[in-house]
mmCIF file of C-alpha atoms in Angstrom:
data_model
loop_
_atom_site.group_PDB
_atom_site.id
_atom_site.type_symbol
_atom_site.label_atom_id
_atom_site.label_comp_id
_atom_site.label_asym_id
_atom_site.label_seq_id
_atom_site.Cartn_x
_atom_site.Cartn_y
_atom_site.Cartn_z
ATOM 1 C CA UNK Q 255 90.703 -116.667 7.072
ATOM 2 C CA UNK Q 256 94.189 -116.228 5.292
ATOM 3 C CA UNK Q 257 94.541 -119.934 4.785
ATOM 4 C CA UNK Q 258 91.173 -120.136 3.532
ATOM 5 C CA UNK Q 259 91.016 -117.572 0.797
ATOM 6 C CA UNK Q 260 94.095 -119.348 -0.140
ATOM 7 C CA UNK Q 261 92.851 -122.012 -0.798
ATOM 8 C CA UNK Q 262 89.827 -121.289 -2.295
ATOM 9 C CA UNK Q 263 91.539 -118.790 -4.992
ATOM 10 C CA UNK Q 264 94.535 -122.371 -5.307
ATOM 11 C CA UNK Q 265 91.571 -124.014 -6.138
ATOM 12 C CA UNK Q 266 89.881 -121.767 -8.900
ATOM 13 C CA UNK Q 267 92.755 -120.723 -10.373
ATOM 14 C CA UNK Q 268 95.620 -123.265 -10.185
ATOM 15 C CA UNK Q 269 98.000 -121.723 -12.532
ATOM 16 C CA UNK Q 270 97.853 -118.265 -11.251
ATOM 17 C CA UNK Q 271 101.330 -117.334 -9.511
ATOM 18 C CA UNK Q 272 102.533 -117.035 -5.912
ATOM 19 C CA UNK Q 273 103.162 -113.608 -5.992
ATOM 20 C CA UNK Q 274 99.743 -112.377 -7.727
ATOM 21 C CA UNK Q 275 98.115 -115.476 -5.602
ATOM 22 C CA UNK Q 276 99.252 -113.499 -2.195
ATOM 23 C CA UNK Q 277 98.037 -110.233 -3.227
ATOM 24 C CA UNK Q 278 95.053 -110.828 -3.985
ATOM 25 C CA UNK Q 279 94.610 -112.681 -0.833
ATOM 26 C CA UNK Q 280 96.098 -109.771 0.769
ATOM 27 C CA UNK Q 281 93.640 -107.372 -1.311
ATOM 28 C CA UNK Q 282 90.332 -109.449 -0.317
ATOM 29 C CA UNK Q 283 91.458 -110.118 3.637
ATOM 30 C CA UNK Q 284 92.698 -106.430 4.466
ATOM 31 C CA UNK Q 285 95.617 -107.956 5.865
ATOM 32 C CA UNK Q 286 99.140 -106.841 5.254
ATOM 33 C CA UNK Q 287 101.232 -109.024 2.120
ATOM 34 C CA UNK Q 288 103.699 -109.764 4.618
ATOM 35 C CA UNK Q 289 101.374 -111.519 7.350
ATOM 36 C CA UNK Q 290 100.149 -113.217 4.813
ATOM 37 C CA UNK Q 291 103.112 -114.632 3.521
ATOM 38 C CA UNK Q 292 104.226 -115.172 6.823
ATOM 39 C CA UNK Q 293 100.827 -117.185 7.588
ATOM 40 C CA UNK Q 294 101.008 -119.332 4.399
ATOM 41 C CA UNK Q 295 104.134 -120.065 5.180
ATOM 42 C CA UNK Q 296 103.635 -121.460 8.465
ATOM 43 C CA UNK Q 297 101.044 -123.798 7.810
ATOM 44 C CA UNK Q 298 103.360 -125.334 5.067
ATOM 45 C CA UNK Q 299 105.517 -125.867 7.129
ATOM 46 C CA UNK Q 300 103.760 -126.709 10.162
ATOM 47 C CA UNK Q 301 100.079 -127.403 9.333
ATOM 48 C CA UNK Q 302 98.934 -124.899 11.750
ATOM 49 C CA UNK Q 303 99.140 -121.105 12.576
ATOM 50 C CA UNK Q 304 99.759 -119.423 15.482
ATOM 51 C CA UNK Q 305 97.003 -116.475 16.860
ATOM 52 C CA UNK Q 306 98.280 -113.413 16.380
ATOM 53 C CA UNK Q 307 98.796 -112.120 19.538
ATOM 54 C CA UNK Q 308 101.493 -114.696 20.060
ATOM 55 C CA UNK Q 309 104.954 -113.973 19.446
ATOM 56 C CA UNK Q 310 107.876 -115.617 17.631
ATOM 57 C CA UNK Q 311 110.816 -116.624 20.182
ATOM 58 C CA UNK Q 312 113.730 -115.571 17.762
ATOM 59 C CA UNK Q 313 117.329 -116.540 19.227
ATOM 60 C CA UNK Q 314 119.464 -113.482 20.951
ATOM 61 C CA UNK Q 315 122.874 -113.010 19.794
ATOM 62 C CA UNK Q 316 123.842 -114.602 23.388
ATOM 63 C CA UNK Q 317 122.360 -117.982 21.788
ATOM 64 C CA UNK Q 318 123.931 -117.041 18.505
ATOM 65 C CA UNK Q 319 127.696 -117.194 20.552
ATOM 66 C CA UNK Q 320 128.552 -120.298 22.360
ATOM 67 C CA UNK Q 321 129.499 -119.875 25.995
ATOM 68 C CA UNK Q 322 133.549 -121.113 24.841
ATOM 69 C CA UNK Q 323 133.465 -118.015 22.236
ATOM 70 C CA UNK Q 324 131.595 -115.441 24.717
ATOM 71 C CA UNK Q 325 134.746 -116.133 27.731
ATOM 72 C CA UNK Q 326 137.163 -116.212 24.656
ATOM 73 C CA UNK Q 327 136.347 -112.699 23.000
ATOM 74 C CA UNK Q 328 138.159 -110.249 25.720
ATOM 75 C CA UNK Q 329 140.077 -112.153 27.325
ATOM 76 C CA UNK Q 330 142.319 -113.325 23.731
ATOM 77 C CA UNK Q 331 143.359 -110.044 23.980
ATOM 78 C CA UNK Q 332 144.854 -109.488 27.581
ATOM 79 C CA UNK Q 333 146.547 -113.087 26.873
ATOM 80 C CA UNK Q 334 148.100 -111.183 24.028
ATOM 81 C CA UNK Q 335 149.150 -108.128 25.839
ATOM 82 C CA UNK Q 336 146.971 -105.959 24.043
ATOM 83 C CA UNK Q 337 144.639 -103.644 25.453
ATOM 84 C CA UNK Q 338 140.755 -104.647 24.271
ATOM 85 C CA UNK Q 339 138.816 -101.790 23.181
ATOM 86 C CA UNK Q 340 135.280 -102.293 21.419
ATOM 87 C CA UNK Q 341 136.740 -101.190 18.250
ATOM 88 C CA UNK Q 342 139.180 -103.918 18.317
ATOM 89 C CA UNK Q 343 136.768 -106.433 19.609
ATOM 90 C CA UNK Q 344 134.078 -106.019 17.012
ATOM 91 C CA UNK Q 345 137.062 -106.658 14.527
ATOM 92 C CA UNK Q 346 138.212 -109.568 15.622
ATOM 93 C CA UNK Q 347 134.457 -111.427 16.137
ATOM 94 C CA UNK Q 348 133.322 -110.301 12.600
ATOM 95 C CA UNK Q 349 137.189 -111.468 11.199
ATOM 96 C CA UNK Q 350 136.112 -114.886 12.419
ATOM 97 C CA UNK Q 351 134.202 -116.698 9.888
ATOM 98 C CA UNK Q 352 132.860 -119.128 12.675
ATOM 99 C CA UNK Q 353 131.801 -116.209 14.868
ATOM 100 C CA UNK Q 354 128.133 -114.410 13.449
ATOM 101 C CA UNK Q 355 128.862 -111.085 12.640
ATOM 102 C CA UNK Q 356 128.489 -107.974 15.384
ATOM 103 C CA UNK Q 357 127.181 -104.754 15.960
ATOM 104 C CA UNK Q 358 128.511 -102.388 18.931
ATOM 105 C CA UNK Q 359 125.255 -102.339 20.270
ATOM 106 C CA UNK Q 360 125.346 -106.378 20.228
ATOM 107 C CA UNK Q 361 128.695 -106.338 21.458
ATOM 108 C CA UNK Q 362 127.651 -104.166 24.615
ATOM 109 C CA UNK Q 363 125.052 -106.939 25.440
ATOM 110 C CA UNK Q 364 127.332 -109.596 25.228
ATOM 111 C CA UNK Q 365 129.993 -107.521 27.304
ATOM 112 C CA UNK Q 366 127.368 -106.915 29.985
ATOM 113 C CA UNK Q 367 126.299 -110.199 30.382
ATOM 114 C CA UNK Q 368 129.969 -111.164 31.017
ATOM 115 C CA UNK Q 369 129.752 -108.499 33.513
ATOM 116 C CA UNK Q 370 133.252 -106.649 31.444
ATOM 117 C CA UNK Q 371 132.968 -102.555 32.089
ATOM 118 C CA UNK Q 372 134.658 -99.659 30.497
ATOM 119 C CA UNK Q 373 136.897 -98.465 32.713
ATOM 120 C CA UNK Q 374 138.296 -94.952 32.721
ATOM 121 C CA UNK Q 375 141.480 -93.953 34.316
ATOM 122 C CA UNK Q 376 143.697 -91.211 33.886
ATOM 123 C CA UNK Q 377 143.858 -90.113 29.879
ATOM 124 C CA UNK Q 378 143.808 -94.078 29.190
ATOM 125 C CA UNK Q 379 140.232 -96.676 29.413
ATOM 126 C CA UNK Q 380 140.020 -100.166 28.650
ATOM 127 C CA UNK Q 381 137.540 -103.060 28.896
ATOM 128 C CA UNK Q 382 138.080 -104.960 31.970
ATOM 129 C CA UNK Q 383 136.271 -107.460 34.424
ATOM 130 C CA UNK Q 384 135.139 -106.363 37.514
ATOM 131 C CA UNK Q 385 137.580 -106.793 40.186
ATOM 132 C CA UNK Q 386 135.392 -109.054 42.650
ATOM 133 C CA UNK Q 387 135.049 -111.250 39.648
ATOM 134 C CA UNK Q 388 138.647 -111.531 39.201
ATOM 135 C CA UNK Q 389 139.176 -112.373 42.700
ATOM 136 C CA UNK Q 390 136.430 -114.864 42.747
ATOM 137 C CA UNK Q 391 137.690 -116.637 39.795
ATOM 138 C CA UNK Q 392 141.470 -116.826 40.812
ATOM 139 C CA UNK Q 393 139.941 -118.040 44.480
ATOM 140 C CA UNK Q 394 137.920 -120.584 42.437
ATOM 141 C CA UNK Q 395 141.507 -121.907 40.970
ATOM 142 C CA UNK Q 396 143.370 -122.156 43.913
ATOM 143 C CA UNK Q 397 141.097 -123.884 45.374
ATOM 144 C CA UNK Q 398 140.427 -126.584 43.145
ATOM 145 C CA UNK Q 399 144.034 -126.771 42.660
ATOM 146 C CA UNK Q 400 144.096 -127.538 46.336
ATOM 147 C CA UNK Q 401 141.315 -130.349 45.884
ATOM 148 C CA UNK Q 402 143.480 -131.901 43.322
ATOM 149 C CA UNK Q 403 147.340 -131.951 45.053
ATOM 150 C CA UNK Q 404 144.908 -133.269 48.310
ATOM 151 C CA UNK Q 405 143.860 -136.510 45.920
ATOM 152 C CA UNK Q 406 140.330 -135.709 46.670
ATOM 153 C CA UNK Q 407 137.710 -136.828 43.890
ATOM 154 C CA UNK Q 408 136.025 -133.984 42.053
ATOM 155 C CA UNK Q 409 132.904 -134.398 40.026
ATOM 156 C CA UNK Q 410 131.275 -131.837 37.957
ATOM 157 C CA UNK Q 411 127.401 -131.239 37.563
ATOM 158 C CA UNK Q 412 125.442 -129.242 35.153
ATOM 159 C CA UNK Q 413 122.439 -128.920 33.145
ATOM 160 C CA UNK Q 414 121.598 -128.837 29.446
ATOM 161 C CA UNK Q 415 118.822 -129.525 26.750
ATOM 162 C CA UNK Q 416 118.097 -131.901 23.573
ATOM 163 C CA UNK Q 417 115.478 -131.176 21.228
ATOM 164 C CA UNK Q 418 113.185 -133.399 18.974
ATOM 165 C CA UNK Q 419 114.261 -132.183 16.473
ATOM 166 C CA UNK Q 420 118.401 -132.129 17.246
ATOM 167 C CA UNK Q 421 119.999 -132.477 13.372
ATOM 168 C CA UNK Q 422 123.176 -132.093 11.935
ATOM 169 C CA UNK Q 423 123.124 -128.375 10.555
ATOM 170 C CA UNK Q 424 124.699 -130.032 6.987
ATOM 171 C CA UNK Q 425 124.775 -133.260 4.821
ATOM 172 C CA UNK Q 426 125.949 -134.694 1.734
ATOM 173 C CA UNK Q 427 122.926 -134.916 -0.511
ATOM 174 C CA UNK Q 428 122.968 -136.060 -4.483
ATOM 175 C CA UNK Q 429 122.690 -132.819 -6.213
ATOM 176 C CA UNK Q 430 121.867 -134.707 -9.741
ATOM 177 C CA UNK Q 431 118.689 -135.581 -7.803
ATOM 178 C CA UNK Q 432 116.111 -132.580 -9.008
ATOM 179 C CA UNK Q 433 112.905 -133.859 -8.062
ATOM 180 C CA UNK Q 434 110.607 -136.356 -6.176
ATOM 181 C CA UNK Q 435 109.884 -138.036 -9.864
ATOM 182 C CA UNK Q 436 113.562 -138.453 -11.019
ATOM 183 C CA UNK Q 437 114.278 -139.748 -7.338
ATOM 184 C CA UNK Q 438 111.808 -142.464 -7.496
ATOM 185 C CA UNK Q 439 112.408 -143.341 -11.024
ATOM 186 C CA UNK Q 440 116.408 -143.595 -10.619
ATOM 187 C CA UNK Q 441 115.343 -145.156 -7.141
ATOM 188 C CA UNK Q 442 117.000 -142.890 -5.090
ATOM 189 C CA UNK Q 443 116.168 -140.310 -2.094
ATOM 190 C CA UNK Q 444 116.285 -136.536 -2.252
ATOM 191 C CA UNK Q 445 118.186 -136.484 0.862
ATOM 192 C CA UNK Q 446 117.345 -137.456 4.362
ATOM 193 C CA UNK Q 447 114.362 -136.074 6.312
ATOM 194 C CA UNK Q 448 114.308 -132.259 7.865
ATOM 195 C CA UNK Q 449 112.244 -131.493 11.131
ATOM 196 C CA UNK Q 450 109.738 -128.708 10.852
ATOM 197 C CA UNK Q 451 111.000 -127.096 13.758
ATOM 198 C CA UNK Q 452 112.445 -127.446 17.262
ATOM 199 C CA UNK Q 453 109.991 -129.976 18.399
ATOM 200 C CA UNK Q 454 109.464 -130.708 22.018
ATOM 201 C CA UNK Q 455 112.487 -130.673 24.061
ATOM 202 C CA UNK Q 456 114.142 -133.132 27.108
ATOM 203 C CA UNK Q 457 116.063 -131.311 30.361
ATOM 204 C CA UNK Q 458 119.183 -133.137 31.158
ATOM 205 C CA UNK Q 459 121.227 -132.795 34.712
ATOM 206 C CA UNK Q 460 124.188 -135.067 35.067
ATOM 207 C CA UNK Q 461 127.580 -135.551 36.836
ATOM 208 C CA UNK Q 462 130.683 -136.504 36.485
ATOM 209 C CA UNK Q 463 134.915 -137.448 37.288
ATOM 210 C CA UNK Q 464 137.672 -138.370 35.744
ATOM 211 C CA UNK Q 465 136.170 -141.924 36.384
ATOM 212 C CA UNK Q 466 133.133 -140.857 33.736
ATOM 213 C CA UNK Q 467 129.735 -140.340 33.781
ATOM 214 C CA UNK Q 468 128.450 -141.173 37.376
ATOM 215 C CA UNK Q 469 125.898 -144.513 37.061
ATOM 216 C CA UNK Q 470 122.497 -144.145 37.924
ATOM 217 C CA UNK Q 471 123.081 -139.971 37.859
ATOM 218 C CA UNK Q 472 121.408 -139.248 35.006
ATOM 219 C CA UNK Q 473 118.276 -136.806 35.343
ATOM 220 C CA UNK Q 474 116.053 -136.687 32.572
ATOM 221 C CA UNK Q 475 112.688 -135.258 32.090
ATOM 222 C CA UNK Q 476 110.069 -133.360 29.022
ATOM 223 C CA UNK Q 477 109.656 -129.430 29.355
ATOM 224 C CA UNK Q 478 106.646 -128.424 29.606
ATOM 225 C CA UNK Q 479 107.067 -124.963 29.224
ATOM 226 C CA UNK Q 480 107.737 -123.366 25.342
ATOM 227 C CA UNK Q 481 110.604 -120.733 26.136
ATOM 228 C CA UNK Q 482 113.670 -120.473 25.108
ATOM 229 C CA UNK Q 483 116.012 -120.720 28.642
ATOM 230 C CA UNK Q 484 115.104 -124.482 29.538
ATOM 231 C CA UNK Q 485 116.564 -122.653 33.170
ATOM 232 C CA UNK Q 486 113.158 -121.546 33.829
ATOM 233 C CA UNK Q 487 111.972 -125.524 34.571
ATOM 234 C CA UNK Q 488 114.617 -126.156 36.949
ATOM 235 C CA UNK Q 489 114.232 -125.532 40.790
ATOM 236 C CA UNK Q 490 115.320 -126.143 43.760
ATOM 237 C CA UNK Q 491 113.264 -128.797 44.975
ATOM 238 C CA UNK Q 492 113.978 -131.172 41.750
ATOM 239 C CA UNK Q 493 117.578 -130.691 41.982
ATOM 240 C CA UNK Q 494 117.529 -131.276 45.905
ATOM 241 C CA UNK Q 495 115.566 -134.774 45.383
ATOM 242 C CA UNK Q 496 117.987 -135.632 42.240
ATOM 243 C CA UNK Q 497 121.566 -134.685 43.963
ATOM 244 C CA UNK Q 498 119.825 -136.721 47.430
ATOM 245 C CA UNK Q 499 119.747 -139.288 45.079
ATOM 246 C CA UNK Q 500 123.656 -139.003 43.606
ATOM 247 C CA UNK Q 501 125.304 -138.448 46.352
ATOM 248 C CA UNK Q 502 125.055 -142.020 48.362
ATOM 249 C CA UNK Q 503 126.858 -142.576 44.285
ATOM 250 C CA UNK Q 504 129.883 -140.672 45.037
ATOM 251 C CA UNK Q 505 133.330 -141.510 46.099
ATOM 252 C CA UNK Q 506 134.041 -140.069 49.954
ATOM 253 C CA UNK Q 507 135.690 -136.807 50.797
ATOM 254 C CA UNK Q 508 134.482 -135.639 47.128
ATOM 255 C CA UNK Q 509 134.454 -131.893 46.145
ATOM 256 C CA UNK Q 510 131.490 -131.141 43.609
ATOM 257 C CA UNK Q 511 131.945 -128.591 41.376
ATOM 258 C CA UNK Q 512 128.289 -126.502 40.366
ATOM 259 C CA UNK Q 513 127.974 -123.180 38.566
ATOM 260 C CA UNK Q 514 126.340 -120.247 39.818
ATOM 261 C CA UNK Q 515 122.646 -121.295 39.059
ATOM 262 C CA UNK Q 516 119.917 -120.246 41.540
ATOM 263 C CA UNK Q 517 118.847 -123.313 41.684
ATOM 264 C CA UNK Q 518 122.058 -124.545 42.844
ATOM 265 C CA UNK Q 519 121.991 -123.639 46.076
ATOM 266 C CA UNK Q 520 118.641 -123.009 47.453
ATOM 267 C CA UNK Q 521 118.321 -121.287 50.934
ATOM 268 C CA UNK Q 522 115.201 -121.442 53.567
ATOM 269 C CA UNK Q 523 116.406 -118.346 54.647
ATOM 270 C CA UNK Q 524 118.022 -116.032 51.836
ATOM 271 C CA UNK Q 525 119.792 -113.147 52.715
ATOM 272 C CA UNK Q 526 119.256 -110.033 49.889
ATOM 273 C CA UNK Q 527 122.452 -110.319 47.441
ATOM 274 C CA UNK Q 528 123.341 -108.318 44.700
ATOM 275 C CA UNK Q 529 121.032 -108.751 41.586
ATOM 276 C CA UNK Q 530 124.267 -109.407 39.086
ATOM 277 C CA UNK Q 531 125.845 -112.441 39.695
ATOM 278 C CA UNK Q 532 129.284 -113.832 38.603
ATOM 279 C CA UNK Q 533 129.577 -115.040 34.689
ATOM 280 C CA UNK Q 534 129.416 -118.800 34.055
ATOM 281 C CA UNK Q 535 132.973 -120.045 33.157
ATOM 282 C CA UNK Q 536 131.603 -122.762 30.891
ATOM 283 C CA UNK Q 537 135.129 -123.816 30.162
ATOM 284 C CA UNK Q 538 136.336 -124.398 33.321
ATOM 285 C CA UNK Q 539 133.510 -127.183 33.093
ATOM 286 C CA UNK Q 540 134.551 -130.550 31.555
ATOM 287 C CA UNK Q 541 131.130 -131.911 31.405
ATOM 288 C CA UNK Q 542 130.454 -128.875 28.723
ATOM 289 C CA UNK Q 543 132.883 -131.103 26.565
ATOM 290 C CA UNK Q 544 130.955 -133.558 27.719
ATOM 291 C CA UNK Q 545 127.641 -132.809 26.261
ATOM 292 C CA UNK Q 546 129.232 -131.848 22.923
ATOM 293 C CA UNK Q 547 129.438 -135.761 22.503
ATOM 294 C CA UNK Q 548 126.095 -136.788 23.838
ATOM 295 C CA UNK Q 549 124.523 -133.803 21.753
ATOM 296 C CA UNK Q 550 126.481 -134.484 18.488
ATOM 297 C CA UNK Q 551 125.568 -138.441 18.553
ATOM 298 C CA UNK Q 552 122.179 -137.524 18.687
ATOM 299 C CA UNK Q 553 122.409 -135.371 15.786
ATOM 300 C CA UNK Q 554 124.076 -137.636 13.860
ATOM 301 C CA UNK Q 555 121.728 -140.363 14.292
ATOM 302 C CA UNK Q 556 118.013 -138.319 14.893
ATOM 303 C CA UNK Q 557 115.275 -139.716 12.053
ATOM 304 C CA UNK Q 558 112.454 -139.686 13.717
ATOM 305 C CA UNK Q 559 112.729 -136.361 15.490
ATOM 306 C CA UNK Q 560 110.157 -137.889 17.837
ATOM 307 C CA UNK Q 561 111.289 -137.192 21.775
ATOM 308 C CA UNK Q 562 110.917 -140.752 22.820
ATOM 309 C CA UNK Q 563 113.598 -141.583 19.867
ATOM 310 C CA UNK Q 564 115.596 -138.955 21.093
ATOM 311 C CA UNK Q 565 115.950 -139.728 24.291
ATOM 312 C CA UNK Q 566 117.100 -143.370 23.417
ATOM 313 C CA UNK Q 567 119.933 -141.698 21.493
ATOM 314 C CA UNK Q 568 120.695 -139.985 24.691
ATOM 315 C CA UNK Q 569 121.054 -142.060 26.713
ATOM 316 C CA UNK Q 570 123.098 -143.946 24.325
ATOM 317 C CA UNK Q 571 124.765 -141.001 23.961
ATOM 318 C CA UNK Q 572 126.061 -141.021 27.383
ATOM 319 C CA UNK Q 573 127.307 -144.584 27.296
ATOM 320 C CA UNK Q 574 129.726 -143.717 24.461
ATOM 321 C CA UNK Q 575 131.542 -140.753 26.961
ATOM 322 C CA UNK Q 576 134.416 -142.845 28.508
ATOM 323 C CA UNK Q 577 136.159 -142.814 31.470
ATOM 324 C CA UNK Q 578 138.979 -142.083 29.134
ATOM 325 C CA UNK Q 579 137.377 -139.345 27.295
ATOM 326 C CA UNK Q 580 136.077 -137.876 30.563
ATOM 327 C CA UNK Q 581 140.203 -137.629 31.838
ATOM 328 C CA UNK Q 582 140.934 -135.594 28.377
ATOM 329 C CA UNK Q 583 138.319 -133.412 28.935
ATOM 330 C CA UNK Q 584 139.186 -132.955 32.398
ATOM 331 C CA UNK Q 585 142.804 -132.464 31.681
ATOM 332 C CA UNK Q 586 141.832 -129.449 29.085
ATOM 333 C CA UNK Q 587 139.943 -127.770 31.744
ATOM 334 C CA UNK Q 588 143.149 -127.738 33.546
ATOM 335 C CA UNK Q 589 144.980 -125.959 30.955
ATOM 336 C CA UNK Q 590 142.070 -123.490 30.924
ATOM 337 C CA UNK Q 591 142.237 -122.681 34.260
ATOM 338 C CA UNK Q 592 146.249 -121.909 33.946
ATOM 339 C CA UNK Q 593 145.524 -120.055 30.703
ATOM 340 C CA UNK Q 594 142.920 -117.855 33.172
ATOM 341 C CA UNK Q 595 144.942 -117.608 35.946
ATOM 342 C CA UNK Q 596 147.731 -116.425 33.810
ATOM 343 C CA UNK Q 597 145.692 -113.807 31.885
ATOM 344 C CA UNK Q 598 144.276 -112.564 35.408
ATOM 345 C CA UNK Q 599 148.109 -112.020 36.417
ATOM 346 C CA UNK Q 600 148.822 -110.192 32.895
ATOM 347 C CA UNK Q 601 145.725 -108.281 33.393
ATOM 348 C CA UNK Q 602 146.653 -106.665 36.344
ATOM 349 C CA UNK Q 603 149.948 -105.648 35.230
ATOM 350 C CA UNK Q 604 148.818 -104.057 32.267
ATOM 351 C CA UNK Q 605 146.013 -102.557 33.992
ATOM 352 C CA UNK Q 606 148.751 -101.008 36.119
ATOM 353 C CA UNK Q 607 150.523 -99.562 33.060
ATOM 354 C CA UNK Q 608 147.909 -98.182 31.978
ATOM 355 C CA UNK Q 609 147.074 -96.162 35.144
ATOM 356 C CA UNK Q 610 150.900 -95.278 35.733
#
């Protein structure tokens, strides 16, 4: 109805103005000015509008903050010796022109979700991780430190998405360029193509080594579902059949390294466990840096933003991740992990200051 009376009032009176154009549409339909400005917009832009009753996925600050920035944000400050308080931390994120800007209330949700609590002792309280989470990380190191003095192969699996419409965020465009006209008479573009949106969207497993991208491991398929946690599409039984698949792949004696997904480990008989699970150290994960590269050469080369172009610039995308790039990444993680383990030891003491 919106998009009608538009068009109809366009149509009778072309010079009349946006502004007096919407109200009266607004006036005639009974509908509020800002559905629709909202509508009119959307079919511009996408040529069709959505019924009312559904709802706009808008991105959480969690998507706003990259997984590297989340694990970064507390503990920067224990590797500093300073106590983190939310004061402080709300500083530092909004000081950060690369970080988006914070709330307390955001803050909190981000906090919880890295399972940090305020803990209270004595006259003096502090941010801190919970202490099984501490221990399971620090076991997590040792361990894999293990693996590695042992010579034993380790690979590295994980998940992640590509969308249709995957761009670079910025360009270099002509700004003497003011119009359609003056492009085509100086014979010249306006700048490259935008996507109208997210588009459809690809689900990506992989794995791993310091030897590069396993061959024949990648797993590749077209969601299905419109939400915005591509999680929800993996299970159990399509990793099982993949990693039955990847394993005969593998080196002997290997030691895979998965993150706490419940997909991941998939039990006939499940025993009840606690509802909050551990945090996912994305940067203890070289295949993270790994996906940057895949990701960003599909960016850089997406025209189409048609899925079956995309996911020839993904796969070409994982070609260009060497073995040699897969080592570097590899040997960062490393440095992580001390940087953790180190911070966990610092932690402690200061914890133990503050409680003394």
């Amino acid at each position: 109805m919106i998009i009608n009376l538009y068009k109809a009032k366009k149509q009778r009176q072309p010079d009349i103005k946006y502004k007096e154009l919407m109200a009266s549409v607004s006036h005639d339909s009974g509908i509020g000015m800002r559905t629709v400005k909202t509508t009119n917009c959307e079919y511009k832009n996408t040529g069709e509008c959505k019924l009312p009753h559904k709802t706009k996925i808008r991105p959480t600050v969690n998507d706003k903050i990259d997984d590297f920035d989340k694990n970064a944000i507390i503990r920067g400050f224990w590797f500093r010796n300073e106590v983190p308080t939310l004061k402080k931390i709300v500083q530092a994120v909004n000081d950060d022109s690369l970080l988006p800007n914070l709330t307390c209330t955001s803050l909190r949700r981000v906090l919880k979700e890295l399972n940090f609590e305020f803990t209270k002792r004595s006259r003096n309280s502090a941010l801190t991780e919970r202490a099984d989470l501490v221990v399971w990380r620090q076991k997590y190191i040792e361990d894999i430190r293990r693996y590695r003095d042992e010579g034993r192969p380790i690979y590295f699996l994980d998940e992640t998405w590509v969308n249709a419409g995957e761009t670079c965020s910025k360009v270099w465009i002509d700004k003497t360029i003011k119009s359609l006209r003056d492009a085509f008479l100086k014979g010249l573009s306006t700048g490259p193509k935008n996507p109208t949106g997210k588009g459809k969207r690809l689900i990506v497993a992989h794995i791993g080594s310091t030897d590069g991208f396993v061959d024949g491991g990648l797993l590749c398929f077209e969601s299905k579902k419109n939400t915005s946690d591509y999680h929800n599409e993996m299970n159990g039984d399509t990793i099982y059949d993949w990693f039955c698949g990847v394993l005969p792949r593998l080196k002997d004696n290997a030691v895979i390294v998965v993150d706490n997904a419940s997909y991941h480990s998939v039990k006939k008989d499940p025993v009840p466990t606690n509802s909050i699970a551990p945090p996912y150290h994305s940067e203890l994960n070289p295949i993270e840096l790994a996906w940057s590269v895949v990701k960003n050469h599909v960016k850089q080369n997406n025209t189409t933003f048609k899925l079956n172009d995309v996911k020839i610039l993904l796969n070409e995308g994982v070609q260009k991740v060497t073995s040699e790039m897969w080592a570097n990444f590899v040997s960062y993680t490393i440095k992580e992990e001390d940087k953790l383990y180190d911070i966990d030891i610092i932690s402690d003491r200061m914890m133990k200051m503050i409680i003394y």
